[in-house]
Short mmCIF file of C-alpha atoms and ligand atoms in Angstrom, two decimals:
data_model
loop_
_atom_site.label_atom_id
_atom_site.label_comp_id
_atom_site.label_asym_id
_atom_site.label_seq_id
_atom_site.Cartn_x
_atom_site.Cartn_y
_atom_site.Cartn_z
CA MET A 1 -3.93 -7.13 27.01
CA SER A 2 -6.96 -9.41 26.08
CA THR A 3 -10.45 -8.37 25.57
CA PRO A 4 -13.34 -10.81 24.92
CA ALA A 5 -13.56 -9.90 21.48
CA ALA A 6 -9.73 -10.89 20.91
CA GLN A 7 -10.76 -14.47 21.66
CA SER A 8 -13.15 -14.88 18.60
CA PRO A 9 -12.41 -15.86 15.52
CA VAL A 10 -10.33 -12.68 14.17
CA VAL A 11 -12.18 -10.42 11.47
CA THR A 12 -10.62 -7.38 10.22
CA ARG A 13 -11.56 -5.07 7.86
CA PHE A 14 -10.15 -2.21 5.68
CA ALA A 15 -12.66 0.79 5.38
CA PRO A 16 -11.43 3.25 2.59
CA SER A 17 -13.68 6.00 1.44
CA PRO A 18 -13.70 6.28 -2.05
CA THR A 19 -12.49 9.51 -2.67
CA GLY A 20 -9.13 8.94 -4.68
CA PHE A 21 -6.59 6.43 -5.36
CA LEU A 22 -5.42 3.87 -2.54
CA HIS A 23 -3.00 5.94 -0.71
CA ILE A 24 0.25 4.76 0.76
CA GLY A 25 -1.09 5.15 4.32
CA GLY A 26 -4.42 3.40 3.39
CA ALA A 27 -2.36 0.63 1.62
CA ARG A 28 -0.40 0.14 4.76
CA THR A 29 -3.55 -0.10 7.26
CA ALA A 30 -4.92 -2.75 4.76
CA LEU A 31 -1.96 -4.39 4.82
CA PHE A 32 -1.73 -4.71 8.69
CA ASN A 33 -5.39 -5.78 8.61
CA TRP A 34 -4.48 -8.52 6.01
CA LEU A 35 -1.50 -9.54 7.92
CA TYR A 36 -3.20 -9.89 11.36
CA ALA A 37 -5.99 -11.72 9.95
CA ARG A 38 -4.44 -14.18 7.46
CA GLY A 39 -1.72 -15.03 10.32
CA ARG A 40 -4.80 -16.25 12.70
CA GLY A 41 -6.86 -17.83 9.98
CA GLY A 42 -9.25 -14.97 10.32
CA LYS A 43 -10.97 -13.21 7.92
CA PHE A 44 -9.94 -9.79 6.27
CA LEU A 45 -12.87 -7.73 4.64
CA LEU A 46 -13.25 -5.06 2.73
CA ARG A 47 -15.98 -1.93 2.84
CA ILE A 48 -16.61 1.08 1.05
CA GLU A 49 -17.40 4.04 3.11
CA ASP A 50 -19.32 5.63 0.08
CA THR A 51 -22.12 7.32 2.36
CA ASP A 52 -20.55 10.81 1.28
CA HIS A 53 -22.43 10.96 -1.86
CA ALA A 54 -20.81 14.36 -2.99
CA ARG A 55 -17.04 13.04 -2.65
CA SER A 56 -17.36 9.12 -3.51
CA THR A 57 -17.05 7.87 -6.91
CA PRO A 58 -17.15 4.53 -8.74
CA GLU A 59 -13.91 5.29 -10.15
CA ALA A 60 -12.14 6.11 -7.00
CA THR A 61 -13.80 2.64 -5.70
CA GLU A 62 -12.16 0.99 -8.77
CA ALA A 63 -8.82 2.56 -8.30
CA ILE A 64 -8.80 1.31 -4.62
CA LEU A 65 -9.73 -2.08 -5.92
CA THR A 66 -7.00 -2.08 -8.49
CA GLY A 67 -4.62 -1.00 -6.12
CA LEU A 68 -5.33 -3.43 -3.45
CA ARG A 69 -5.30 -6.09 -6.08
CA TRP A 70 -1.65 -4.96 -7.10
CA MET A 71 -0.71 -5.18 -3.42
CA GLY A 72 -1.68 -8.62 -2.99
CA LEU A 73 -4.12 -7.93 -0.49
CA ASP A 74 -7.27 -10.23 -1.40
CA TRP A 75 -10.18 -9.71 0.83
CA ASP A 76 -12.64 -12.45 1.77
CA GLY A 77 -16.22 -12.12 0.35
CA ASP A 78 -17.92 -9.73 -1.38
CA VAL A 79 -16.96 -5.73 -1.13
CA VAL A 80 -19.48 -4.15 1.17
CA SER A 81 -21.13 -0.93 0.08
CA GLN A 82 -21.76 1.35 3.37
CA SER A 83 -24.39 3.27 1.37
CA ALA A 84 -26.41 0.07 0.50
CA ASN A 85 -26.95 -0.08 4.18
CA ALA A 86 -28.48 2.88 5.04
CA ALA A 87 -31.84 1.42 5.84
CA ARG A 88 -30.13 -1.28 8.61
CA HIS A 89 -28.25 1.95 10.16
CA ALA A 90 -31.82 4.06 10.35
CA ALA A 91 -33.35 0.78 12.12
CA VAL A 92 -30.50 0.63 14.61
CA ALA A 93 -30.78 4.39 15.10
CA HIS A 94 -34.66 3.28 15.90
CA GLU A 95 -33.74 0.69 17.99
CA MET A 96 -31.79 2.89 20.43
CA LEU A 97 -34.61 5.05 20.40
CA ALA A 98 -36.58 2.11 21.73
CA LYS A 99 -34.32 1.08 24.24
CA GLY A 100 -34.16 4.54 25.68
CA THR A 101 -30.51 5.07 24.82
CA ALA A 102 -31.30 7.58 22.20
CA TYR A 103 -33.99 10.11 21.44
CA LYS A 104 -35.60 12.19 19.42
CA CYS A 105 -34.08 15.77 19.00
CA PHE A 106 -36.32 18.45 17.50
CA SER A 107 -34.15 21.44 17.78
CA THR A 108 -33.60 23.28 14.46
CA GLN A 109 -30.43 24.60 12.69
CA ASP A 110 -31.15 28.19 13.75
CA GLU A 111 -31.71 27.26 17.43
CA ILE A 112 -28.60 25.06 17.65
CA ALA A 113 -26.79 27.94 16.37
CA ALA A 114 -28.13 30.21 18.69
CA PHE A 115 -27.36 27.81 21.64
CA ARG A 116 -23.85 27.93 20.77
CA GLU A 117 -23.34 31.99 20.12
CA GLN A 118 -24.94 32.43 23.66
CA ALA A 119 -22.35 29.39 24.96
CA GLN A 120 -19.52 31.15 23.58
CA ALA A 121 -20.65 34.49 24.63
CA GLU A 122 -20.99 33.31 27.99
CA GLY A 123 -17.52 31.54 27.45
CA ARG A 124 -19.09 27.74 28.06
CA SER A 125 -18.46 24.93 26.04
CA THR A 126 -20.02 25.25 22.81
CA LEU A 127 -20.91 21.38 22.81
CA PHE A 128 -24.69 21.22 22.01
CA HIS A 129 -27.20 20.17 24.78
CA SER A 130 -30.61 19.50 23.34
CA PRO A 131 -33.58 20.39 25.68
CA TRP A 132 -35.31 17.13 24.19
CA ARG A 133 -32.73 14.70 26.10
CA ASP A 134 -35.28 14.35 28.92
CA SER A 135 -38.55 15.54 27.28
CA ASP A 136 -41.75 13.75 27.65
CA PRO A 137 -42.85 12.33 24.25
CA ALA A 138 -46.58 13.78 24.86
CA ASP A 139 -44.59 17.35 24.42
CA HIS A 140 -43.00 16.19 21.22
CA PRO A 141 -44.38 18.39 18.19
CA ASN A 142 -45.01 17.12 15.13
CA ALA A 143 -42.23 17.89 13.24
CA PRO A 144 -39.13 16.76 11.52
CA TYR A 145 -36.31 15.40 14.20
CA ALA A 146 -32.82 13.86 14.40
CA ILE A 147 -32.14 10.80 16.57
CA ARG A 148 -29.35 11.65 19.03
CA VAL A 149 -27.58 8.84 21.28
CA LYS A 150 -27.42 9.81 24.85
CA ALA A 151 -23.64 10.59 25.67
CA PRO A 152 -22.78 9.81 29.40
CA LYS A 153 -22.81 13.01 31.33
CA THR A 154 -20.29 12.00 34.04
CA GLY A 155 -17.05 9.99 34.26
CA ALA A 156 -14.67 9.08 31.81
CA THR A 157 -14.69 6.78 28.03
CA VAL A 158 -11.47 4.64 28.10
CA ILE A 159 -10.09 3.66 24.80
CA ARG A 160 -8.32 0.36 25.23
CA ASP A 161 -5.79 0.62 22.58
CA ARG A 162 -3.40 -1.83 21.54
CA VAL A 163 -1.17 0.68 20.08
CA GLN A 164 -1.92 3.68 21.91
CA GLY A 165 -2.71 2.04 25.35
CA ASP A 166 -5.54 3.33 27.44
CA VAL A 167 -6.72 6.66 26.12
CA THR A 168 -9.41 8.44 28.38
CA ILE A 169 -11.80 10.92 27.37
CA GLN A 170 -13.66 12.91 29.77
CA ASN A 171 -17.13 12.33 28.77
CA THR A 172 -17.97 16.06 29.22
CA GLN A 173 -16.36 16.35 26.20
CA LEU A 174 -18.89 14.09 24.27
CA ASP A 175 -22.05 15.50 23.02
CA ASP A 176 -25.19 13.70 22.21
CA MET A 177 -24.33 12.84 18.80
CA ILE A 178 -26.54 12.51 15.84
CA CYS A 179 -27.29 9.24 14.38
CA LEU A 180 -29.92 9.91 12.20
CA ARG A 181 -30.35 13.10 10.63
CA SER A 182 -33.87 14.68 10.29
CA ASP A 183 -34.10 13.86 6.59
CA GLY A 184 -33.62 10.04 7.56
CA THR A 185 -29.95 9.52 6.78
CA PRO A 186 -27.69 7.59 8.99
CA THR A 187 -24.50 9.60 9.91
CA TYR A 188 -21.04 8.35 9.15
CA MET A 189 -20.54 7.59 13.05
CA LEU A 190 -23.53 5.50 13.25
CA ALA A 191 -23.02 3.41 9.94
CA VAL A 192 -19.18 2.71 10.71
CA VAL A 193 -20.38 1.12 14.22
CA VAL A 194 -23.45 -0.72 12.87
CA ASP A 195 -21.36 -2.20 9.61
CA ASP A 196 -18.25 -3.39 11.89
CA HIS A 197 -20.95 -5.04 13.89
CA ASP A 198 -22.90 -6.58 11.30
CA MET A 199 -19.67 -7.68 9.68
CA GLY A 200 -18.67 -9.37 12.99
CA VAL A 201 -15.30 -7.09 13.02
CA THR A 202 -13.27 -8.16 15.96
CA HIS A 203 -10.42 -5.57 15.67
CA VAL A 204 -10.42 -2.27 14.09
CA ILE A 205 -6.97 -1.29 13.04
CA ARG A 206 -6.88 2.06 11.43
CA GLY A 207 -5.02 5.32 11.37
CA ASP A 208 -4.59 7.18 14.68
CA ASP A 209 -6.51 9.98 13.12
CA HIS A 210 -9.49 8.11 13.60
CA LEU A 211 -8.85 7.69 17.63
CA ASN A 212 -11.44 10.50 18.58
CA ASN A 213 -13.67 9.02 16.41
CA ALA A 214 -13.57 5.80 18.59
CA ALA A 215 -14.87 7.81 21.84
CA ARG A 216 -17.76 8.72 19.92
CA GLN A 217 -18.26 5.20 18.43
CA MET A 218 -18.09 3.61 21.71
CA MET A 219 -21.41 5.62 22.63
CA VAL A 220 -23.34 3.54 19.74
CA TYR A 221 -21.79 0.17 21.02
CA GLU A 222 -22.65 1.02 24.47
CA ALA A 223 -26.27 2.31 23.61
CA MET A 224 -26.96 -0.73 21.38
CA GLY A 225 -25.16 -3.16 24.21
CA TRP A 226 -22.45 -4.56 21.35
CA GLU A 227 -19.43 -5.78 22.16
CA VAL A 228 -16.56 -3.35 21.47
CA PRO A 229 -13.98 -4.32 19.02
CA VAL A 230 -10.33 -4.58 19.73
CA TRP A 231 -8.86 -1.03 18.91
CA ALA A 232 -5.35 -0.40 17.47
CA HIS A 233 -4.83 3.17 16.15
CA ILE A 234 -1.46 3.51 14.27
CA PRO A 235 0.40 6.21 13.76
CA LEU A 236 0.22 8.15 10.50
CA ILE A 237 3.24 7.82 7.83
CA HIS A 238 5.45 10.76 7.59
CA GLY A 239 7.85 11.90 4.99
CA GLU A 240 11.36 11.87 4.73
CA ASP A 241 11.78 15.03 6.66
CA GLY A 242 9.39 13.66 9.43
CA LYS A 243 6.47 16.04 8.27
CA LYS A 244 3.09 15.01 7.27
CA LEU A 245 2.85 13.20 4.10
CA SER A 246 1.93 15.74 1.16
CA LYS A 247 2.27 15.68 -2.47
CA ARG A 248 5.98 17.19 -2.15
CA HIS A 249 7.24 13.93 -0.68
CA GLY A 250 6.79 12.22 -4.08
CA ALA A 251 4.67 9.25 -4.56
CA LEU A 252 1.26 9.00 -2.69
CA GLY A 253 -0.76 6.65 -4.54
CA VAL A 254 0.04 2.87 -4.93
CA HIS A 255 -0.18 3.02 -8.45
CA GLU A 256 2.55 5.26 -8.51
CA TYR A 257 4.93 3.11 -6.70
CA GLN A 258 4.54 0.19 -9.50
CA ALA A 259 5.06 2.59 -12.16
CA LEU A 260 8.50 3.54 -10.58
CA GLY A 261 9.25 -0.17 -10.78
CA TYR A 262 8.56 -1.65 -7.35
CA PRO A 263 7.48 -5.03 -7.16
CA ASP A 264 4.41 -5.70 -4.88
CA THR A 265 6.53 -8.29 -2.73
CA ALA A 266 9.14 -5.38 -1.76
CA MET A 267 6.06 -3.24 -1.32
CA ARG A 268 4.39 -5.42 1.35
CA ASN A 269 7.63 -5.94 3.04
CA TYR A 270 8.53 -2.08 2.96
CA LEU A 271 5.12 -1.31 4.21
CA ALA A 272 5.09 -3.93 6.74
CA ARG A 273 8.03 -2.12 8.51
CA LEU A 274 6.80 1.29 8.17
CA GLY A 275 5.39 1.09 11.67
CA TRP A 276 5.95 -2.15 12.59
CA SER A 277 9.14 -4.29 13.63
CA HIS A 278 10.17 -7.69 14.52
CA GLY A 279 13.36 -7.51 16.07
CA ASP A 280 15.89 -6.55 13.86
CA ASP A 281 14.63 -8.19 10.33
CA GLU A 282 14.27 -5.89 7.72
CA PHE A 283 13.92 -8.28 4.81
CA PHE A 284 11.32 -10.77 4.96
CA THR A 285 8.64 -12.72 2.76
CA ASP A 286 4.96 -12.62 2.97
CA ASP A 287 4.89 -16.18 4.79
CA GLN A 288 7.26 -14.66 7.69
CA ALA A 289 5.16 -11.55 8.16
CA ILE A 290 1.98 -13.23 8.32
CA SER A 291 3.41 -15.66 10.97
CA TRP A 292 5.26 -12.68 12.77
CA PHE A 293 2.72 -9.86 12.34
CA ASP A 294 1.36 -8.70 15.87
CA LEU A 295 0.03 -5.42 17.35
CA ASP A 296 2.39 -5.27 19.96
CA GLY A 297 5.25 -4.73 17.40
CA ILE A 298 3.56 -1.53 16.46
CA GLY A 299 5.18 1.53 17.41
CA LYS A 300 3.98 4.74 18.94
CA ALA A 301 6.21 7.16 16.62
CA PRO A 302 5.04 7.93 13.47
CA ALA A 303 7.17 5.83 10.74
CA ARG A 304 9.08 7.92 7.80
CA LEU A 305 9.20 6.98 4.12
CA ASP A 306 12.33 6.08 2.83
CA PHE A 307 12.66 5.31 -0.52
CA LYS A 308 16.55 4.16 -0.38
CA LYS A 309 15.08 1.44 1.94
CA LEU A 310 12.35 0.73 -0.21
CA ALA A 311 14.91 0.31 -3.42
CA HIS A 312 17.12 -1.62 -1.32
CA LEU A 313 14.51 -4.34 -0.41
CA THR A 314 13.49 -4.50 -4.09
CA GLY A 315 16.90 -5.73 -4.82
CA LEU A 316 16.87 -8.29 -2.86
CA HIS A 317 13.31 -9.06 -3.46
CA ILE A 318 14.02 -9.08 -7.34
CA ALA A 319 16.94 -11.50 -6.52
CA ALA A 320 14.86 -13.96 -4.54
CA THR A 321 12.15 -14.08 -6.74
CA GLU A 322 11.57 -17.07 -9.48
CA ASP A 323 12.40 -16.00 -12.75
CA GLY A 324 8.79 -16.33 -14.16
CA ALA A 325 7.29 -14.23 -11.51
CA VAL A 326 9.95 -11.36 -12.05
CA LEU A 327 8.76 -11.12 -15.38
CA LYS A 328 5.16 -10.98 -14.59
CA GLY A 329 6.12 -8.05 -12.09
CA VAL A 330 8.02 -6.44 -15.26
CA GLN A 331 5.09 -7.06 -17.50
CA GLY A 332 2.68 -5.22 -14.73
CA TYR A 333 5.27 -2.49 -14.37
CA LEU A 334 5.35 -1.98 -18.52
CA ALA A 335 1.55 -1.44 -18.52
CA ALA A 336 1.61 0.96 -15.19
CA ALA A 337 4.21 2.92 -16.76
CA GLY A 338 2.59 3.30 -20.05
CA GLN A 339 5.30 1.56 -22.02
CA PRO A 340 4.99 -1.05 -24.72
CA THR A 341 4.55 -4.50 -23.69
CA LEU A 342 7.32 -7.38 -24.32
CA THR A 343 7.25 -8.85 -27.69
CA GLU A 344 7.78 -12.47 -27.81
CA GLY A 345 11.24 -12.38 -28.81
CA GLN A 346 12.22 -9.82 -25.99
CA TYR A 347 10.21 -12.02 -23.28
CA ALA A 348 12.58 -14.88 -24.16
CA ALA A 349 15.47 -13.10 -24.20
CA LEU A 350 14.71 -11.31 -20.81
CA MET A 351 13.91 -15.15 -19.48
CA ALA A 352 17.45 -16.27 -20.63
CA ALA A 353 18.99 -12.96 -19.35
CA MET A 354 17.71 -13.26 -15.92
CA PRO A 355 20.16 -15.24 -14.08
CA PHE A 356 22.92 -12.39 -15.29
CA ILE A 357 20.50 -9.51 -14.25
CA LYS A 358 18.66 -10.16 -11.50
CA GLU A 359 21.22 -9.34 -8.58
CA ARG A 360 21.33 -5.99 -7.30
CA ALA A 361 18.64 -4.11 -9.59
CA LYS A 362 16.72 -1.84 -7.72
CA SER A 363 13.53 -1.41 -9.73
CA TYR A 364 12.31 -3.20 -12.70
CA GLY A 365 13.58 0.14 -14.60
CA GLU A 366 17.16 -1.12 -13.72
CA LEU A 367 16.75 -4.57 -14.54
CA LEU A 368 15.47 -3.61 -17.93
CA GLU A 369 18.30 -1.22 -18.09
CA LYS A 370 20.50 -4.06 -17.27
CA ALA A 371 18.78 -6.33 -20.07
CA ARG A 372 19.00 -3.51 -22.67
CA PHE A 373 21.43 -5.74 -24.52
CA CYS A 374 19.14 -8.33 -25.54
CA LEU A 375 16.01 -6.30 -25.74
CA ILE A 376 17.54 -4.18 -28.72
CA GLU A 377 17.62 -5.05 -31.90
CA ARG A 378 20.59 -4.59 -34.42
CA PRO A 379 22.17 -2.24 -35.31
CA VAL A 380 23.31 -1.75 -32.08
CA ILE A 381 23.98 2.08 -31.78
CA ALA A 382 26.85 2.58 -29.24
CA ASP A 383 26.46 5.86 -27.03
CA GLU A 384 29.48 8.36 -27.11
CA LYS A 385 31.18 6.76 -23.88
CA ALA A 386 31.22 3.07 -25.65
CA ALA A 387 31.89 4.45 -28.93
CA LYS A 388 35.12 5.36 -27.62
CA ALA A 389 36.30 1.84 -27.39
CA LEU A 390 35.35 1.35 -30.86
CA ASP A 391 38.95 2.59 -32.35
CA PRO A 392 40.15 0.73 -35.74
CA VAL A 393 42.54 -1.43 -33.75
CA SER A 394 39.75 -2.70 -31.35
CA ARG A 395 37.45 -3.38 -34.49
CA GLY A 396 40.44 -5.45 -36.02
CA MET A 397 40.32 -7.37 -32.91
CA LEU A 398 36.94 -8.25 -33.02
CA LYS A 399 37.12 -9.18 -36.30
CA ASP A 400 39.99 -11.19 -35.41
CA LEU A 401 37.67 -12.77 -32.68
CA THR A 402 35.19 -13.82 -35.10
CA PRO A 403 36.57 -17.21 -36.59
CA HIS A 404 37.37 -18.39 -32.74
CA LEU A 405 33.91 -17.80 -32.16
CA LEU A 406 32.59 -19.71 -35.08
CA ASN A 407 34.73 -22.22 -33.78
CA ALA A 408 33.63 -22.33 -30.21
CA ASN A 409 30.96 -24.72 -28.76
CA TRP A 410 29.33 -21.76 -26.73
CA SER A 411 30.00 -22.63 -23.15
CA ARG A 412 31.04 -19.81 -21.38
CA ASP A 413 34.82 -21.67 -20.80
CA SER A 414 34.82 -21.77 -24.88
CA LEU A 415 33.86 -18.05 -24.93
CA GLU A 416 36.53 -17.00 -22.51
CA ALA A 417 39.36 -19.04 -24.03
CA ALA A 418 38.37 -17.30 -27.44
CA ALA A 419 38.85 -13.81 -26.12
CA THR A 420 41.94 -14.93 -24.18
CA THR A 421 43.30 -16.24 -27.67
CA VAL A 422 42.63 -12.93 -29.37
CA ALA A 423 43.90 -11.06 -26.46
CA GLU A 424 47.19 -12.79 -26.20
CA ALA A 425 47.95 -12.75 -29.88
CA ASN A 426 47.70 -9.06 -29.52
CA ASP A 427 49.82 -8.85 -26.48
CA ILE A 428 46.79 -6.93 -24.38
CA GLY A 429 45.00 -7.96 -21.11
CA LEU A 430 41.44 -9.56 -21.50
CA GLY A 431 39.97 -6.39 -20.06
CA LYS A 432 40.98 -4.16 -23.17
CA ILE A 433 39.08 -6.74 -25.61
CA ALA A 434 36.19 -6.68 -23.41
CA ALA A 435 35.60 -2.86 -23.66
CA PRO A 436 35.25 -3.03 -27.46
CA LEU A 437 33.09 -6.10 -27.27
CA ARG A 438 30.55 -4.39 -24.68
CA ALA A 439 30.43 -1.66 -26.97
CA ALA A 440 29.57 -4.14 -29.77
CA LEU A 441 27.34 -5.89 -28.21
CA ALA A 442 25.24 -3.63 -26.04
CA GLY A 443 26.40 -0.08 -26.93
CA ARG A 444 26.99 0.86 -23.57
CA THR A 445 29.96 0.65 -21.06
CA ALA A 446 27.98 -0.42 -18.12
CA THR A 447 26.20 -4.04 -18.69
CA PRO A 448 26.31 -7.69 -17.56
CA SER A 449 29.85 -9.51 -18.43
CA VAL A 450 30.54 -9.97 -22.04
CA PHE A 451 30.45 -13.66 -21.63
CA ASP A 452 27.30 -13.39 -20.13
CA MET A 453 25.68 -11.18 -23.06
CA MET A 454 27.04 -13.67 -25.68
CA LEU A 455 25.39 -16.73 -23.79
CA VAL A 456 22.15 -14.94 -23.74
CA LEU A 457 22.38 -13.40 -27.10
CA GLY A 458 23.58 -16.93 -28.95
CA ARG A 459 26.01 -17.05 -31.87
CA ASP A 460 24.43 -15.74 -34.82
CA GLU A 461 23.57 -12.59 -33.26
CA THR A 462 27.19 -12.19 -31.56
CA LEU A 463 28.47 -12.64 -34.84
CA ALA A 464 25.84 -10.32 -36.65
CA ARG A 465 26.68 -7.60 -33.84
CA LEU A 466 30.42 -7.96 -34.03
CA LYS A 467 30.40 -7.84 -38.00
CA ASP A 468 28.01 -4.64 -37.95
CA VAL A 469 31.00 -2.78 -35.97
CA SER A 470 34.15 -4.77 -37.55
CA ALA A 471 33.08 -5.01 -41.17
N1 LIG B 501 -13.47 5.52 5.82
C1 LIG B 501 -12.32 5.97 7.06
C2 LIG B 501 -11.13 6.40 5.91
O1 LIG B 501 -11.12 6.24 4.85
C3 LIG B 501 -11.73 4.77 7.80
C4 LIG B 501 -12.80 4.48 8.62
C5 LIG B 501 -12.49 3.42 9.75
O2 LIG B 501 -11.29 2.77 9.32
O3 LIG B 501 -13.09 3.19 10.52
O4 LIG B 501 -10.41 7.33 6.68
#
C-alpha cells in the first residue's frame, strides 16, 4: 500500500509526553521510528508534548532524553517543544474558522452538561451537538467562545493503517471537537496535527492506544486541506503473562535495563523484535535492523516481554562487540547501578581478561563476576566452597608449583607444562591441582580457566597469591 506521503523523503518522529521516565513501550516506538527513518535516508525528529503543564516536568523531559541517548536513538535537529508552538496552533484554529471548516461555539459548560443529561435521559448519544455550528455570525454574542472543527455528519472515516489495515469509524461517532478552548489555549488533538504537519512528518508510527485519536486528528487534516501522513499504529507491549504491562512485570523504564546490566546494542535488537520480525532472524546488528526494518514486518498481536530472550541476546552481543566498546558499556552500567567506577588498574585488568570472559555473559554483572578474579586485591579470601580445595596437601602442591612457575615463560603452554609436572609428581590428574589453584587465585569455584587467569594476573601477582595460601 502506498500513499502520496510515502513517496516524499521520510520524516518520522517520537512525541513523548514528559510525565515520567522513558518507558519500555516508548523506547520501542522511538526505535521503530528511528529504524524506519535511518533505513531510508530520512529524518527522525523528537517532539516533547508538554502542553499539559500540570503533568509535564523538565526532569521528565531530561529523563526521556537521557534514556534515548543511552538507547543510541539520535534525533535530527533541535528537540521541538509543543508548548512553544501554542501561538501557531491558535493561528491554525483561526484559519479553519476563516475557511469555514470550524466555527465559534459559545455554549457554556453548564449548557453542554445539560445537553448531555437530557440526551442520556432520552437514550440518545451524548456526543455534544453545538447549536452554534450553523449559526449566523450576526447572532453571535460578545462572549468567550471555543473553536470547534466541523465533524463530517454522514459517512465514515477510514484510517488506512499500515499495521491495522483499514480501520473504519462511523462519522456519527465523531463530535465537533474543540481545537481552541475559550481561554485561547489549543487542545492536544489540534497541537499534534499542526506540529506533525509543520515538522513535515510523513509517517506517524505510534502505539495503537492512539488509533482513536487518528480518526479525530484526520478531521483537522481535512479541515486544513493538509496531506494525511502514513499511519502505523503498533500493538502495545504486554508482560510475560500476556497481560497489559504494569509495575509487577518488572523493569518498565529503560534506565532500569541499563542498571540491570543489559547493553544498548542488545536492547535495540531485543526491542526491534518486540512486535516486528524479519523472517527467523533473532540476533542482528544495528546495520541489519536499519536495512531490514519495514512496516510490513510489524505484527498485529501484542508482543510479550521476555527477559530470557533479552539475556540470551545480551550474551551474543557482548561476545560480538569489540573489547573497548564492551568496557564503555560496563562503565555506563556501573554508573547506572550506583556502583563505584573502575580504577585504572581494574580497567587494564578487565581489558586483558576480555578474551577469556566475553563469551556467554548474559549481563554486564555476569561479565564482572567472571572477571572478579582480576578486579579484587590480595589477600584473596576464598568462599566456603573454594576453601575446601585448600587442604594442607593441596597447599603443599601449590608450593611445589612455585619454582616451576618462576621458570615458566608465561605462555599458556609453559603454564600448563608447569602444572602437569607437579600433578604427575604427585600422581594426580591436572584437575586436582586446578581446584586449589582456582581457590588461591580467585577464591571461587566457578572462574575462567586457571591458565587464563594466570595469563591475566601475570607472574608476580600469581606467585603472590599462591604464597598467600601456601606459606
Ligand atoms: N504524546 C503521546 C504519548 O506520549 C504520543 C502522541 C503521538 O505519538 O501522536 O503517548
